[in-house]
C-alpha angles and dihedrals in degrees: 000000000000116000124206133171107215135036091237087065090067100096106134090095093220115160106256142164109216127213114211128204146085092261097190106189093003088239128183089278091057091043089058088057089049091052090051089052090051091052091049093046092054088051091051097041088238142130124246127249135174130220112198139146134248132216103025114273089235088066087067101035093046110016091179093062117085113220108194111209134209094221140027116234089260095051091048090051090054091051090052091049090050089051090057102259115154093189134034125187113198104193114205104224113227130173089256092052095046091049090057116113122251091248092053090055090048091052091051088055092048091052093059108116110240099010110158105165146003125216125187141153121269093255098050113135131178143171132053110334090002085281090153124076139164094279093055089047093053090048092050094052096037109129096017128103091253108100119210119210130178125204115217116241115265113239127218118189091345093308129102110259108244139171086242090060091051093048092051092053094050094046086052090053094249095133095152093058089046090054092056089056094042095046089232143042118291109257142197126194128192150102127320108233132189113264134181092305090228093125096069103018099046111015100031093235110107112212138196115227116214114211109251104258120231121245094355132136109256125206116241114275114277147075122308140185102238143171121232122208115199117180091335097314122110127221133182112246147168118227132197119198119186143054099303097239095200087068098034098237120179100200125068114241136184108220121179128192109203112214117238090355128130112165138115109262104171108123094017126116108265128191125177122206115201108217112163141353113241106177145328125266112276131189109234127209093225142015088244092058088049091050091052092050091050090053088051091049091052091053091049091050090050092057089049097045105034 
């Protein structure tokens, strides 16, 4: 999949249907949009591309407001690739871009060589002050050979499925429920960093410390059954996220004990899948009490993962 960062960079003239949206998490609702695009692309004998934005526009409009996301740019690109996109345009929002009129954005779309169709969700908006919507988009392209299709919002429990719903579930530790809406386990990828070395030196359970990701949705503090992917291989694991109250840490950490694993992992690709919440963080009276609880957590995780 080819990745570009501006609409003007699309110059190959290949016939394509484009999906538009921020698509944070690429959840089941977003996947419904992708499926509509695939149907239209087949009708038009065209490929499929995606036009999205990264980082979140709010990081430009209101830099002081933290917008936690469900995916990094790299993870989102991988979701697009798996959905069959052959081109992804990650527009970098600037104040100038966000101040453009809705009509100016529509003209930019119309100028894309080879564009055959546009697919969005029902609630897609664009232009300064979100003045453009799917209705104005359909009116703009009416009578042209560019088809505009909207995918209805997917409902879950009578409510529209949204990235906000998924974020709220994860932040509450309900990673199992979030997985149902995502169509997969919630994941984080990053570098393994050196921590306090207590896992191996003091407790006898060597842990991999995932570098705390920037601007990402974090599960509620506690212990989780997880899966760890290292260079394409998947291993069962137990992960603690929090401040380790037994030791009085100030900074939040993500520490993972990989079950039945004894290899060097520094410098290797590392992805964590959050499978199920086991318990909250507890301040133990002694190291021995903590060790006993970790052994119990490992047994619980085995029952969940095996």
